Each structure stands twice: as C-alpha cells, then as structure tokens.
mmCIF file of C-alpha atoms in Angstrom:
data_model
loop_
_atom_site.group_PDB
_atom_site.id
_atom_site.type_symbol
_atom_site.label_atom_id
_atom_site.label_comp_id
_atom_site.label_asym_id
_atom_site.label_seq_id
_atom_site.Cartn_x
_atom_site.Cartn_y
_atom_site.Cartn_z
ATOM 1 C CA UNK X 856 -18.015 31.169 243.985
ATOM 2 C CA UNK X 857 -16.959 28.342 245.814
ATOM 3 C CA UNK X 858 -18.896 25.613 246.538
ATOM 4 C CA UNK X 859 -17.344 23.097 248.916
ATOM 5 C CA UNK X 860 -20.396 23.736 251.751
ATOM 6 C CA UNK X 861 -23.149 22.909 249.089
ATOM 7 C CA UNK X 862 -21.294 20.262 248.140
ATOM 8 C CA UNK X 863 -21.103 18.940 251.530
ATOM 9 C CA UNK X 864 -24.940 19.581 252.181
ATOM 10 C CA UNK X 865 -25.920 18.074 249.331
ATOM 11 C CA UNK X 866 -23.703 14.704 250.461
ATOM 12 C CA UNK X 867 -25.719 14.691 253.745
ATOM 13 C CA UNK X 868 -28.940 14.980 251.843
ATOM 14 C CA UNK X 869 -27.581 12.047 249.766
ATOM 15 C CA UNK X 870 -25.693 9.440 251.754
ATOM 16 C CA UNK X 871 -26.924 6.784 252.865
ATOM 17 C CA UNK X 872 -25.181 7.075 255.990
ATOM 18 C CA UNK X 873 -23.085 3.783 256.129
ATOM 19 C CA UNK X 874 -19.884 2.678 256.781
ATOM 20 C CA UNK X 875 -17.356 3.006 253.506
ATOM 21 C CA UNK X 876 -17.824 0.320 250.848
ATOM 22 C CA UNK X 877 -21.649 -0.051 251.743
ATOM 23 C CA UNK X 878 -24.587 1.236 250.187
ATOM 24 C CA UNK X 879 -24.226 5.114 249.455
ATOM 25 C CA UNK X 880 -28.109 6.086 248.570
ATOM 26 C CA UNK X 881 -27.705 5.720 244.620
ATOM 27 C CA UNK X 882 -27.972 2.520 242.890
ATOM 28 C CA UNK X 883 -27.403 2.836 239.219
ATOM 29 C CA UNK X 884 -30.600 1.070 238.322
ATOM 30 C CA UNK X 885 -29.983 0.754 234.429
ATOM 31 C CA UNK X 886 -26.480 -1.034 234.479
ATOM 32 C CA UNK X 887 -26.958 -3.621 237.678
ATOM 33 C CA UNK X 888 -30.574 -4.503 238.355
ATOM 34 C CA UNK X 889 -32.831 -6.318 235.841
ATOM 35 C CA UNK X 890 -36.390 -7.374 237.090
ATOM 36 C CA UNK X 891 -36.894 -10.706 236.460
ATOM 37 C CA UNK X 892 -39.802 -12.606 237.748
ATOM 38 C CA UNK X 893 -42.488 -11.614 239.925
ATOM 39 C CA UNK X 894 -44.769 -12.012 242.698
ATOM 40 C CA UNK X 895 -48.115 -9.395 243.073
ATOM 41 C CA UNK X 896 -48.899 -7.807 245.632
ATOM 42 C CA UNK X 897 -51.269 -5.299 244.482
ATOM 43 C CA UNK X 898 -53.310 -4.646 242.400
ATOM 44 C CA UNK X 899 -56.902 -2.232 241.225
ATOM 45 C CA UNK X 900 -58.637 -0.698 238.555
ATOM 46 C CA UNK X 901 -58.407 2.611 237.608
ATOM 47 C CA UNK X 902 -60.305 5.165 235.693
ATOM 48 C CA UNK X 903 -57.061 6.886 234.579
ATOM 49 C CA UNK X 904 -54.832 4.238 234.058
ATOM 50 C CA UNK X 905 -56.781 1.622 233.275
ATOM 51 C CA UNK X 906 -54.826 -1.326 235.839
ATOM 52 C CA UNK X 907 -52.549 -0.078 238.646
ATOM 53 C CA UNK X 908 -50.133 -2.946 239.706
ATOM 54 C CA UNK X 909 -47.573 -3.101 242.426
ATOM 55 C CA UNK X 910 -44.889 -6.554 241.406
ATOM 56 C CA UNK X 911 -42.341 -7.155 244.319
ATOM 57 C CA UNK X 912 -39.096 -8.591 241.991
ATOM 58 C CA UNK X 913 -36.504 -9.639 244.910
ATOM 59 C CA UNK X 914 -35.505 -6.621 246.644
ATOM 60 C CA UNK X 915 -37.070 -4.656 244.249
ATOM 61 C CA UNK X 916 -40.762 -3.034 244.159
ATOM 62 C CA UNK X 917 -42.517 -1.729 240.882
ATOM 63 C CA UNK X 918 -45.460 0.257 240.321
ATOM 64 C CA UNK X 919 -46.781 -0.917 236.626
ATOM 65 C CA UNK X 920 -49.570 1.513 235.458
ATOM 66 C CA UNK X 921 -51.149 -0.785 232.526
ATOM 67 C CA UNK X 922 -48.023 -1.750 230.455
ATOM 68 C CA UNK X 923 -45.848 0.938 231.596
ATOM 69 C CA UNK X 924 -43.316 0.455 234.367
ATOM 70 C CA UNK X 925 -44.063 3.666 236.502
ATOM 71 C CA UNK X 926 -41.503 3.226 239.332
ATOM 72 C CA UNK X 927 -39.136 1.205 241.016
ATOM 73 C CA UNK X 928 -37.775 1.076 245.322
ATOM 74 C CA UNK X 929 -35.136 -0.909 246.533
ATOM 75 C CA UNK X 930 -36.855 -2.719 249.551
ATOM 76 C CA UNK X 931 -34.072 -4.767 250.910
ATOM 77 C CA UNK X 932 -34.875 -7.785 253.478
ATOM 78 C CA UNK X 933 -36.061 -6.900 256.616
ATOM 79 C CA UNK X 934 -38.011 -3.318 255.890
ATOM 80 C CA UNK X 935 -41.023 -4.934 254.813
ATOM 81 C CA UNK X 936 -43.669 -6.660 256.388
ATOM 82 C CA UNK X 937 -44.377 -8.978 253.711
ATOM 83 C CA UNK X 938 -43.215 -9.873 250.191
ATOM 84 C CA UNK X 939 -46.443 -11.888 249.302
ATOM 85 C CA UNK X 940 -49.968 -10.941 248.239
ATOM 86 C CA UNK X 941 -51.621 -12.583 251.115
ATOM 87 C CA UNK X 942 -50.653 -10.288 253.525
ATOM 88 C CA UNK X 943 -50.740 -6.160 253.948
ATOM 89 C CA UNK X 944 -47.725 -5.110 252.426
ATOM 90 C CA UNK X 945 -48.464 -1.588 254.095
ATOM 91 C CA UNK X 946 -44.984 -1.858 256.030
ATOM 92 C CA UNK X 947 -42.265 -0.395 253.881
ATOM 93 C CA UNK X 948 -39.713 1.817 255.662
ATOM 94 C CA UNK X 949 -36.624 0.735 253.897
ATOM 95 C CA UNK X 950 -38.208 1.717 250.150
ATOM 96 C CA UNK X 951 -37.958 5.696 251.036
ATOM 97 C CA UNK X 952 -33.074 5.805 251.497
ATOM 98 C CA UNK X 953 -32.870 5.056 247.947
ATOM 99 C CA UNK X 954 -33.400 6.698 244.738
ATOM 100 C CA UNK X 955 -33.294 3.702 241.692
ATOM 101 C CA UNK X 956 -34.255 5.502 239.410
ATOM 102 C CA UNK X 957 -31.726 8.323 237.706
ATOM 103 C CA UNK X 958 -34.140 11.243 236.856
ATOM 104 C CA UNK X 959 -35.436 11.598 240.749
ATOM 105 C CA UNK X 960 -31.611 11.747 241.564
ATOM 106 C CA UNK X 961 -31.236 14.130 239.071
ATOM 107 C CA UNK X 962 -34.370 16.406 240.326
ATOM 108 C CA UNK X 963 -32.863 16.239 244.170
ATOM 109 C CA UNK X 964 -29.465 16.800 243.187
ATOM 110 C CA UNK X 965 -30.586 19.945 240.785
ATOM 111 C CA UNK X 966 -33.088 21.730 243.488
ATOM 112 C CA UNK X 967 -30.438 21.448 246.286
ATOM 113 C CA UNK X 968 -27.957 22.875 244.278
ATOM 114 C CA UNK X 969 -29.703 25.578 242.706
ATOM 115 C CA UNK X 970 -31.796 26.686 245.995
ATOM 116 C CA UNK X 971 -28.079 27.125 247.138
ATOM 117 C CA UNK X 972 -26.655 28.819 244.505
ATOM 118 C CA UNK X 973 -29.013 31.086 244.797
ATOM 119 C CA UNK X 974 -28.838 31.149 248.836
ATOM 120 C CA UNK X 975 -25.345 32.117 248.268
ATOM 121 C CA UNK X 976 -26.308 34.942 245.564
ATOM 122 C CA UNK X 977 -28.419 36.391 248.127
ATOM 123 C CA UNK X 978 -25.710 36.816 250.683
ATOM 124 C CA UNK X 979 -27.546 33.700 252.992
ATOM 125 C CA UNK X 980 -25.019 32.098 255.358
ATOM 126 C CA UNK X 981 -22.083 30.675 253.595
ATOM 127 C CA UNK X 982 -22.734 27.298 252.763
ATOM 128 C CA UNK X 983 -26.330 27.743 253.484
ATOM 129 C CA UNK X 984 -28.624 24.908 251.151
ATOM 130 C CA UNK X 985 -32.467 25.600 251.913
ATOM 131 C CA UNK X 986 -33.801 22.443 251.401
ATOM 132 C CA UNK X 987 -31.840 21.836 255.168
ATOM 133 C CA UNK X 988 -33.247 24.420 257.086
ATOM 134 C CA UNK X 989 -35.748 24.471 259.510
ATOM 135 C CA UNK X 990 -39.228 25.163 257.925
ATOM 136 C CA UNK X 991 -38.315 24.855 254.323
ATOM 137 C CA UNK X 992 -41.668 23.541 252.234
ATOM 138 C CA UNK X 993 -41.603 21.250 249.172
ATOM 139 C CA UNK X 994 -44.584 20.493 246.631
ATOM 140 C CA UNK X 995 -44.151 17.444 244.390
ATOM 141 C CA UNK X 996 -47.072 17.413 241.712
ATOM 142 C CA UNK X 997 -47.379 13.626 240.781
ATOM 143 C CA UNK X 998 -46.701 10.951 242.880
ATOM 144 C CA UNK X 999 -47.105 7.123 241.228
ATOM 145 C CA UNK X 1000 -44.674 5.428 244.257
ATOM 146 C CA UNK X 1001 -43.659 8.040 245.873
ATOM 147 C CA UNK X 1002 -40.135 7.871 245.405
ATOM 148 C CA UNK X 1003 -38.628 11.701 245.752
ATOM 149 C CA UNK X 1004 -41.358 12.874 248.165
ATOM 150 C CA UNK X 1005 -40.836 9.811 250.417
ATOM 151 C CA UNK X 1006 -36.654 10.147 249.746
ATOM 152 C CA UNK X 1007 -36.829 13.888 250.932
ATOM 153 C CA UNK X 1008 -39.070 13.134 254.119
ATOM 154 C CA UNK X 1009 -36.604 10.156 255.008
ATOM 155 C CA UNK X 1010 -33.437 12.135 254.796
ATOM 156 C CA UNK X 1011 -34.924 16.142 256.090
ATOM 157 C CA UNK X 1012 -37.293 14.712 258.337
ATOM 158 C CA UNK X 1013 -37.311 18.532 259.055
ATOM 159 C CA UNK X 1014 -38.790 19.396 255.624
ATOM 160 C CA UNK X 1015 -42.344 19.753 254.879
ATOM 161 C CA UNK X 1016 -43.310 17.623 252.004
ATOM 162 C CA UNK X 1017 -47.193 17.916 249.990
ATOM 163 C CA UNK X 1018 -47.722 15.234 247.273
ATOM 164 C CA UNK X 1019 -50.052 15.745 244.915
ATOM 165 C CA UNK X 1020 -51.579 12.343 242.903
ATOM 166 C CA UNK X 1021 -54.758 13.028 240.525
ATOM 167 C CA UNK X 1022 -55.476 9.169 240.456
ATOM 168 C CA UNK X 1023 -57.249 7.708 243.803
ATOM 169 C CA UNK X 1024 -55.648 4.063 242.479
ATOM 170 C CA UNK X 1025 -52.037 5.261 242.351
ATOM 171 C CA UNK X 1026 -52.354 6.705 245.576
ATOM 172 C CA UNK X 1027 -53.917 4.065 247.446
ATOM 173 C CA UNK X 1028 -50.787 1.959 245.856
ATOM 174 C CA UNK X 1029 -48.310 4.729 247.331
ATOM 175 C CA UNK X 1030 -49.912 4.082 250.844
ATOM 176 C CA UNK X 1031 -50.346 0.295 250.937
ATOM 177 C CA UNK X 1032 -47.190 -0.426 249.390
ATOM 178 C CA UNK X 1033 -44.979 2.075 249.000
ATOM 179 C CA UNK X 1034 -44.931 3.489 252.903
ATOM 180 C CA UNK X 1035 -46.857 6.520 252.413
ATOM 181 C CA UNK X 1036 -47.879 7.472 256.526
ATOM 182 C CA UNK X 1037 -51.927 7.473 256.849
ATOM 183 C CA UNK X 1038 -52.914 11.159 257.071
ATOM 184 C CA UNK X 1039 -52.730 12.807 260.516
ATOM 185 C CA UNK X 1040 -55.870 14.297 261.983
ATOM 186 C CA UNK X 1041 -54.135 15.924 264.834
ATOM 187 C CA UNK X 1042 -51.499 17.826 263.896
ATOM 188 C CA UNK X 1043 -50.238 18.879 260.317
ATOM 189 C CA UNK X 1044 -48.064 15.829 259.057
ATOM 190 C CA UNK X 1045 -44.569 16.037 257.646
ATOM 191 C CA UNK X 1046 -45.424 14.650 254.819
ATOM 192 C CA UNK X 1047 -48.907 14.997 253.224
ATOM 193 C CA UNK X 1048 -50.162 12.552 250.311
ATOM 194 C CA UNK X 1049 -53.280 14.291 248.408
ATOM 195 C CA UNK X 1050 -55.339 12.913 245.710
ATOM 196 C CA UNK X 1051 -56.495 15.972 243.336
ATOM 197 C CA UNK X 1052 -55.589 17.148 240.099
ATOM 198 C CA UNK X 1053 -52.278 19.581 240.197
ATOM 199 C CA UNK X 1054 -53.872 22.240 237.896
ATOM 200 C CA UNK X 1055 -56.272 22.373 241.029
ATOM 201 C CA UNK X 1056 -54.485 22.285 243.847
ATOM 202 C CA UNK X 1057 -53.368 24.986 245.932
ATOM 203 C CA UNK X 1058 -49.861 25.326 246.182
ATOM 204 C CA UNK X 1059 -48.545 26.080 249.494
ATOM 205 C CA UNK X 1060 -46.850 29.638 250.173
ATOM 206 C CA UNK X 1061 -42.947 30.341 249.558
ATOM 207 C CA UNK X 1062 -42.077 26.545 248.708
ATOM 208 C CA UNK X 1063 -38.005 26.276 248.847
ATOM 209 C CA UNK X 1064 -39.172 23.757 245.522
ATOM 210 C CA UNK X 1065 -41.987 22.796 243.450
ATOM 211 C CA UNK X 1066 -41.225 19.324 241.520
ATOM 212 C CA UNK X 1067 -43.225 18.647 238.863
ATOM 213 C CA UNK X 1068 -43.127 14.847 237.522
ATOM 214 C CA UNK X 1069 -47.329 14.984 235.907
ATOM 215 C CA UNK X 1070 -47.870 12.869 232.644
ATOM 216 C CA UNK X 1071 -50.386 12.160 230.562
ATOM 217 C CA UNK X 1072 -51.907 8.495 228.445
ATOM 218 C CA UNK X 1073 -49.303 10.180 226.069
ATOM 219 C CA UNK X 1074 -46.409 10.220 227.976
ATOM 220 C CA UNK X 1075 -46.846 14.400 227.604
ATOM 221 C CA UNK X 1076 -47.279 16.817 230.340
ATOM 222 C CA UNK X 1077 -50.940 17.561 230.942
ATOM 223 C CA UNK X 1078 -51.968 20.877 229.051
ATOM 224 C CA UNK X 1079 -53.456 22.612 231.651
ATOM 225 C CA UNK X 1080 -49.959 22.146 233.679
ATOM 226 C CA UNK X 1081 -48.036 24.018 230.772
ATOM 227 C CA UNK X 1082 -50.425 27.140 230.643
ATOM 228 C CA UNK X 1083 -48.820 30.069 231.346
ATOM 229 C CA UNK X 1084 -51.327 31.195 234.211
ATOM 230 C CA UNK X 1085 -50.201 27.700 236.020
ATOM 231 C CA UNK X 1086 -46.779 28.419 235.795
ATOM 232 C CA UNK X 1087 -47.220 31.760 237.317
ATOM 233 C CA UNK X 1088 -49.096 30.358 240.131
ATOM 234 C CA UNK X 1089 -45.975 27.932 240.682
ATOM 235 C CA UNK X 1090 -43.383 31.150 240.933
ATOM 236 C CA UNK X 1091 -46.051 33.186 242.793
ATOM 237 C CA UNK X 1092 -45.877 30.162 245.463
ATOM 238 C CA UNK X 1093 -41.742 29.833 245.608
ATOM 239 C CA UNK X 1094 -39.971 32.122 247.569
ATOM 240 C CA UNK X 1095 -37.319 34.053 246.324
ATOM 241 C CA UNK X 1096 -34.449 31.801 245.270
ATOM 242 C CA UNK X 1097 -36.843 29.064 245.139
ATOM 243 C CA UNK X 1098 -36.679 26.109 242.319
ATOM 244 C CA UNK X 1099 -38.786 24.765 239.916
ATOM 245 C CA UNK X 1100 -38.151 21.208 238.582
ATOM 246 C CA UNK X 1101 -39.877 19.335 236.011
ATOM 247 C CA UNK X 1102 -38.967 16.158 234.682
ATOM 248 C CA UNK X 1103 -39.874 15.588 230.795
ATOM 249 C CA UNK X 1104 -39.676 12.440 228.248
ATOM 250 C CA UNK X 1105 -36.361 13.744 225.688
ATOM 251 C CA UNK X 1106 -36.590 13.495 221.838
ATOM 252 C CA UNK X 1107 -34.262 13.276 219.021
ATOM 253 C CA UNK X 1108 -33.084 16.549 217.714
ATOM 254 C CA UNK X 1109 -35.251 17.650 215.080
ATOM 255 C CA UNK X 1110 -38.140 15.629 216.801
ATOM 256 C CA UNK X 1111 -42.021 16.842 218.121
ATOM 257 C CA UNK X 1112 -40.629 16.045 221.352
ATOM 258 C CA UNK X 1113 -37.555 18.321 221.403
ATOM 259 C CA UNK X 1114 -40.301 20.904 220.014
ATOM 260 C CA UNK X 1115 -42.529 20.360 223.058
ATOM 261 C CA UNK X 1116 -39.671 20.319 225.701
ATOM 262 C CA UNK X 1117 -38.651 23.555 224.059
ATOM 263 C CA UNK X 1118 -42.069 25.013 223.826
ATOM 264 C CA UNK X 1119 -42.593 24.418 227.584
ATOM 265 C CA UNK X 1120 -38.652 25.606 228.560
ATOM 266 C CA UNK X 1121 -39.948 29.072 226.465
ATOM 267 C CA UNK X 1122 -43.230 28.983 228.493
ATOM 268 C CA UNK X 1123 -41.516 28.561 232.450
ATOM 269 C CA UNK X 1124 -39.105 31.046 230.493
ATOM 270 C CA UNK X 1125 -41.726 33.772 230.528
ATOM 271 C CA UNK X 1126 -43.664 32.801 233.487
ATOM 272 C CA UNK X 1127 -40.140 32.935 235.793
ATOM 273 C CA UNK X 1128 -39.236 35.990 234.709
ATOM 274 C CA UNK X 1129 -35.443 34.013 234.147
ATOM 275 C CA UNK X 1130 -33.166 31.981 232.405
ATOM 276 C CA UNK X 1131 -34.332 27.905 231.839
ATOM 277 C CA UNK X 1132 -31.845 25.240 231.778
ATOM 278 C CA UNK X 1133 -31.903 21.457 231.011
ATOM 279 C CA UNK X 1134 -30.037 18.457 233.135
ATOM 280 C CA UNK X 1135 -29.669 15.013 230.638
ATOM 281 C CA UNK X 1136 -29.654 12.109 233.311
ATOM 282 C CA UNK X 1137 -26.556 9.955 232.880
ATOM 283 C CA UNK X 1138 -27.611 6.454 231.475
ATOM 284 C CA UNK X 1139 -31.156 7.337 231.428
ATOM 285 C CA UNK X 1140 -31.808 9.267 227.705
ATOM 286 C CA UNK X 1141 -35.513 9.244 227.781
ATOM 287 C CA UNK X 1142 -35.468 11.559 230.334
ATOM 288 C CA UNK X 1143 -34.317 15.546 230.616
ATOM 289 C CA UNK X 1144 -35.072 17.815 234.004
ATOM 290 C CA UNK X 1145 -36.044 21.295 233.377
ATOM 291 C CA UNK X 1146 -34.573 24.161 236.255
ATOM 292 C CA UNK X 1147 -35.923 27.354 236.783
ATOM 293 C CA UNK X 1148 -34.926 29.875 239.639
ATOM 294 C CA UNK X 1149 -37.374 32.681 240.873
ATOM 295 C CA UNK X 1150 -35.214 35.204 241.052
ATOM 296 C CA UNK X 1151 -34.313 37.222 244.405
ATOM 297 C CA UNK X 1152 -34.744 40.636 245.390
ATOM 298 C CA UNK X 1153 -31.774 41.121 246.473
ATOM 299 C CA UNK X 1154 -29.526 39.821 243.288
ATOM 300 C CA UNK X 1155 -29.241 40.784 239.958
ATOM 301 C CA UNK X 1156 -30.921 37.649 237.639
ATOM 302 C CA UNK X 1157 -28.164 37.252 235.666
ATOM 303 C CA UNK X 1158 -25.611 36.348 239.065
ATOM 304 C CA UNK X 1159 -28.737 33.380 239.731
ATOM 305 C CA UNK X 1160 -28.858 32.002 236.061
ATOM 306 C CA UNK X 1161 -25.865 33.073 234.359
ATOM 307 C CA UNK X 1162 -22.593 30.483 233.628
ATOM 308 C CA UNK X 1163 -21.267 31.530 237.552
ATOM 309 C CA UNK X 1164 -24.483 29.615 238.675
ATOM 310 C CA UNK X 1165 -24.376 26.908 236.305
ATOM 311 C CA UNK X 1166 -20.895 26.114 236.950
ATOM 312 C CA UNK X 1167 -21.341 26.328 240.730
ATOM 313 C CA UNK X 1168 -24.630 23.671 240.601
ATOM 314 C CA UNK X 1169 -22.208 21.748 238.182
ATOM 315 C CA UNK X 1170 -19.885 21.171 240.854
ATOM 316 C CA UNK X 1171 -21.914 20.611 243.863
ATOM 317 C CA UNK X 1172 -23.703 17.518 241.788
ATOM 318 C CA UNK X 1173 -20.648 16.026 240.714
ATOM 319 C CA UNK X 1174 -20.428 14.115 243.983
ATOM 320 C CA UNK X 1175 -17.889 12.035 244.418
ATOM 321 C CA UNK X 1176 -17.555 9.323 247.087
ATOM 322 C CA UNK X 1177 -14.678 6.372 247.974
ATOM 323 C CA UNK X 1178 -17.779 4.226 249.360
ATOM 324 C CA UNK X 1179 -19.464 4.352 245.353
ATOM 325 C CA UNK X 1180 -18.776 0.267 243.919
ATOM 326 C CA UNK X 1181 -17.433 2.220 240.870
ATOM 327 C CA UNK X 1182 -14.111 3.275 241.025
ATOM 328 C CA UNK X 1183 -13.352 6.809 243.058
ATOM 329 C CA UNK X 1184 -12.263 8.638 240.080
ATOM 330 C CA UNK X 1185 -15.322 8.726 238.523
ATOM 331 C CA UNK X 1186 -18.477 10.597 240.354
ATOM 332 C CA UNK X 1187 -21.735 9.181 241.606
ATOM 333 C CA UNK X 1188 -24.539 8.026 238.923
ATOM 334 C CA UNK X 1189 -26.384 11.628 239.275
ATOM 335 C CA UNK X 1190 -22.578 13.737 238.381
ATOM 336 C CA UNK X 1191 -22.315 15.112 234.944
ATOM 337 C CA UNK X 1192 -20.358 17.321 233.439
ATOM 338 C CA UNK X 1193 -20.718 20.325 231.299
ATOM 339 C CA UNK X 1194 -21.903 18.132 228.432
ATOM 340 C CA UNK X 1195 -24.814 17.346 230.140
ATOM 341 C CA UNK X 1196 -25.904 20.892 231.184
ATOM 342 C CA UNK X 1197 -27.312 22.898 228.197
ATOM 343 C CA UNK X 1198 -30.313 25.697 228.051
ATOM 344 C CA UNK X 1199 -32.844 24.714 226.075
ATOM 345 C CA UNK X 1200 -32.207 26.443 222.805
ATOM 346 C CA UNK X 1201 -29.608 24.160 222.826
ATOM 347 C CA UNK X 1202 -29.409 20.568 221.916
ATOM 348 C CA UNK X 1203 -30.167 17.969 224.272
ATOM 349 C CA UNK X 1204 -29.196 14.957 224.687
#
C-alpha cells in the first residue's frame, strides 16, 4: 500500500506552518530545553492531587501535580497575556502549535496513521486520513494541561474534541492557564473541557479516536479504566476503522510493569476484537503508546492489523522535513523505525 497521501496529511496535521528553517511543531523537549528557575502563576489544592501548580520557566509552562511534573507548553513571547502571578494568565493561544512533550507526538502521529490505514483498507478515498474530515469526533480521557486536545483543536479546527479531567483543580489550571475556551452555552463548542471521572462518562458515538492518557497516585492506569466492560464501551463508541490510544509508564523486561502493560495490551486485545501493538517514544523510555483498531466491516482484520498495516503507519510517521534543526537525513523526533514498533508479547523498549 502506498502511503505518500497519509504521509502528506499527517505533515499538515503536524507543521507548524512556517517558512523553512523555523519552528516545525515538534521540539525535542528532552535534548534542548531544561527548566531552570521559576516564576508561579498558579496555584490550588486538590483532593486528588494533593497541590496543583502551574510554574512559567521562560517560554516554557509546567503543570506540577505535587512533586510530579505533569506537563509542559511552549508559550513563546507574545501569546500570553502575562508571565507573572499578579495578573490572569487566562490568555494563552500560542501554548496549543506545539507538542513538547514526545509521547503526545507519538499518540497524534499513531491515530492519524492508523485511522488511515485503515481508511485505505476500507476502500475510503485514496489518501483519505479521518482525523481531517469534516465531522470527525475525538475523546481524550485525561487532560492535566491540555496539550493533545488543545494541539488537535488548533490544527483541525474542524474536529470535534471532548476532554475528560476527573480533578476540578487540574481543570480549572487547563482553563486559566493553559487556554482551555470557557464552555459555550449557545451552541455546541469545538472543543469541550469536562470535569468527571472517565469510567463515568459517556463517550460520544463513532469517535474517529479515543485517547486515553488516565493515571493514578501510582503512576498506574485507574482499575476501573482497564475492565473489560470499559473497554468495550470505548470500541462500541469508535466507528469502524476507528483508534484507540493509550499512553502507559514502560518497565524493564522481566518487570511488574511490563506485566501490567501486557495484562492491559491482552485486555484491549479481547475487548477490540483485534490485534494490539506498542509505539516506544524516541528519547522518552518511560513511556510506551498502546494502538488498537476496531475493525471494519468491510475488511478482513488481518489487512487492518497485520505487518501491511504496520509497515504502512511506519512510514507515514517517519516524517521527514528540511525545516527540522537536525540534519534532513534523519526524521522528526516522533519517526521510528521498525525497532520501535513491536506487539506486546514482544519486548519493549
């Protein structure tokens, strides 16, 4: 199958949309920035996370839930209306045209790729990628910033995007400082920040992608989110072809943790109906992003999750781009290459 469309989909979804040799919409967070110093801007009590924080370091804006760094946005000069704590810091349009951190590259990358590999299973319109037409519906189950909800509503402005935070403190943070829109009472809003627990909430009908990015104080996915009625309630609400993508903390082999990400691959496994497979994100280990496909109707599930697929998605995400600081010959911090794409009875990372 060839893939040169998706792969030029995908690069609109991506780029930043700037002249060659300037910013390109990925910043490889581990290797160039370091926070240093300082200044609050935020900050509230929580009855999940004990403190919610929100640090403005430079150009750079971090969510810290107690002693964990939750999330970072590039907020470069100019797209905010303040950088100091005496002043609403509610303006924040630049934060939403870059992903810093690898993993939410990673889950973008992964659902446009699959939704169009299995577009193009299904005999769609060559070079068809879902997550750019008209009408297509995303769910993200946990929020903290906002990142990947906020990056798909900035670049498809088209798409309809539900975010679902369980902690009123987090989400309050996401709106004051993170540019999350106040909710619309009008009209049904683009994108849609709610505060309720995931297990709970009622997932919208034939979602093009359901991202699921839900921890607990352990750093493990909540159990009521790995049950395997919940998972069938998240491919009962995709529509055919549609993507399920979960981001997960990685373990050494041998480890509890390579036990529970392959406990919960087994699980989405059964629930799907399909084949699972795991995405390492480049320079980021503690991280691996779980991909499932409901299959379609009108393709064999083998053609949507078999190596044709895999080496299709593999293709579309190694972007490549003249404009990246790096040098051309090597691709953008989300590409990887087989290495990195492994089902989950197989080792990870």
């Amino acid at each position: 199958m060839g893939c040169g469309n998706w792969q030029m989909a995908l690069f609109i979804m991506l780029r930043y949309g700037r002249a060659e040799g300037q910013h390109t919409g990925l910043i490889p967070w581990w290797d160039e920035v370091e926070l240093g110093r300082g200044e609050l801007l935020h900050t509230a009590k929580s009855d999940i996370n004990s403190t919610v924080a929100v640090w403005q370091h430079g150009e750079f804006r971090a969510l810290w839930l107690e002693d964990v760094l939750q999330s970072v946005v590039w907020v470069p000069p100019g797209n905010s209306s303040s950088y100091g704590a005496g002043a609403a810091p509610a303006t924040c349009t630049g934060c939403s045209d870059t992903l810093v951190f690898g993993y939410p590259q990673v889950m973008a990358a992964a659902a446009a790729a699959f939704s169009a590999c299995a577009a193009a299973g299904a005999r769609s319109a060559p070079g068809t990628c879902p997550l750019l037409q008209p009408g297509a519906c995303v769910a993200c189950l946990g929020v903290g910033a906002g990142a990947l909800p906020l990056f798909l509503h900035r670049r498809l402005p088209r798409l309809v995007v539900d975010a679902v935070e369980v902690d009123p403190a987090v989400a309050l943070a996401a709106q004051r400082c993170f540019g999350f829109p106040p909710l619309q009472a009008d009209s049904p809003p683009a994108l849609t920040l709610l505060v309720e627990d995931a297990a709970a909430y009622r997932l919208l009908p034939r979602l093009t992608a359901l991202f699921l990015d839900c921890f607990d104080g352990r750093g493990e996915v909540p159990l009521q989110l790995q049950q395997p009625r919940f998972l069938r309630d998240c491919a009962a609400a995709l529509a055919p072809g549609g993507v399920l993508v979960t981001n997960l903390l990685n373990g050494k082999a041998g480890s509890l943790q390579r036990a529970r990400i392959g406990a919960f691959a087994a699980a989405v496994a059964g629930a799907f109906a399909s084949e699972v497979y795991t995405i390492r994100v480049p320079g980021q280990a503690p991280n691996v992003i779980v991909v499932a496909v409901k299959p379609t109707v009108a393709v064999a599930g083998a053609c949507l999750t078999g190596e044709a697929t895999a080496s299709a998605a593999q293709t579309l995400l190694a972007v490549r781009s003249a404009s990246n600081k790096r040098s051309a010959a090597n691709p953008l911090f989300l590409g990887f290459g087989r290495r990195n794409w492994r089902r989950p009875q197989q080792a990870i990372g």
